[in-house]
XYZ file of C-alpha atoms in Angstrom:
115
model
C 0.000 0.000 0.000
C 1.312 3.399 -0.955
C 1.992 5.962 1.748
C -0.062 9.171 1.726
C 3.054 10.987 0.471
C 3.336 8.665 -2.516
C -0.371 8.903 -3.220
C -0.042 12.690 -3.258
C 2.931 12.495 -5.656
C 1.029 10.086 -7.893
C -2.005 12.361 -7.925
C 0.252 15.297 -8.836
C 1.919 13.176 -11.510
C -1.446 12.197 -12.981
C -2.489 15.846 -13.129
C 0.794 17.025 -14.677
C 1.624 14.149 -17.014
C -1.391 11.869 -17.326
C 0.719 9.082 -15.772
C 0.668 8.166 -12.093
C 4.320 7.129 -11.770
C 6.210 9.570 -14.019
C 6.923 12.132 -11.289
C 8.297 9.463 -8.932
C 10.420 8.062 -11.765
C 11.766 11.512 -12.602
C 12.651 12.174 -8.968
C 14.338 8.774 -8.637
C 16.333 9.362 -11.833
C 17.318 12.770 -10.504
C 18.540 11.121 -7.285
C 20.926 8.924 -9.305
C 24.215 10.701 -8.713
C 25.816 9.598 -11.979
C 22.616 9.901 -14.023
C 22.566 6.189 -14.908
C 19.574 4.090 -13.885
C 18.160 0.693 -14.724
C 14.503 -0.192 -14.924
C 14.897 -2.966 -12.338
C 16.782 -0.691 -9.924
C 14.099 1.991 -10.274
C 11.356 -0.559 -9.594
C 13.163 -1.751 -6.483
C 13.917 1.801 -5.293
C 10.276 2.866 -5.752
C 8.873 -0.469 -4.541
C 6.659 -0.905 -7.606
C 6.542 -3.407 -10.450
C 8.564 -2.886 -13.603
C 5.319 -2.788 -15.584
C 4.307 0.361 -13.643
C 7.440 2.084 -14.889
C 7.573 1.034 -18.526
C 5.161 3.733 -19.759
C 6.829 6.588 -17.870
C 10.273 5.431 -19.039
C 9.088 5.260 -22.660
C 7.703 8.793 -22.317
C 10.939 10.126 -20.842
C 12.922 8.508 -23.673
C 10.512 9.913 -26.286
C 10.922 13.389 -24.765
C 14.719 13.106 -24.856
C 15.054 13.246 -21.079
C 16.537 9.733 -20.953
C 18.752 7.942 -23.455
C 18.792 4.132 -23.568
C 22.318 2.810 -23.103
C 23.348 -0.223 -25.186
C 23.193 -3.133 -22.783
C 25.574 -5.672 -24.330
C 25.654 -8.761 -22.119
C 23.689 -7.224 -19.258
C 20.142 -8.427 -18.596
C 19.322 -4.984 -17.251
C 18.399 -2.059 -19.459
C 20.170 1.141 -18.460
C 19.248 4.738 -19.192
C 21.246 7.951 -19.011
C 19.661 11.156 -17.727
C 20.008 14.004 -20.210
C 20.346 17.626 -19.092
C 17.031 19.468 -19.027
C 15.155 21.987 -16.918
C 12.363 19.391 -16.826
C 14.196 17.762 -13.900
C 13.957 21.050 -11.988
C 10.239 21.163 -12.716
C 9.848 17.659 -11.264
C 11.486 18.910 -8.063
C 9.204 21.938 -8.084
C 6.132 19.697 -8.450
C 7.338 17.580 -5.529
C 8.074 20.597 -3.358
C 4.682 22.136 -4.087
C 2.963 18.841 -3.256
C 4.839 18.763 0.052
C 3.786 22.323 0.852
C 0.191 21.498 -0.031
C 0.331 18.413 2.178
C 1.814 20.360 5.065
C -1.154 22.725 5.057
C -3.515 19.747 5.210
C -1.561 17.404 7.489
C 1.294 18.852 9.553
C 4.016 16.478 10.615
C 6.624 14.131 9.078
C 6.511 13.777 5.316
C 8.560 12.884 2.293
C 11.635 15.091 2.405
C 12.807 16.840 -0.769
C 16.000 14.783 -0.739
C 14.264 11.390 -0.502
C 12.390 11.614 -3.860
């Protein structure tokens, strides 16, 4: 079951992108220090199934925000984050959701650094 914080992010993602998981994916990709992520690692990090992430990943690739990396012998598909101000907007969406939540429910919540 998703935490209220995740539900709020997914609602914000649905409103912004028409996809429930894209905002979480963008924030997780942004958290990757080197900008490289794999679909399986993202699914594990976000505690969702790979099938939940396939649509958002395809969208991010289509938009040029992620580039698929040739995978050679690896079973895992890797992606490279491309520079874009879209990543800043994802953080802004998250931060605004947190502010909105704080006005409704004061207390502990998803911190900006935990994506």
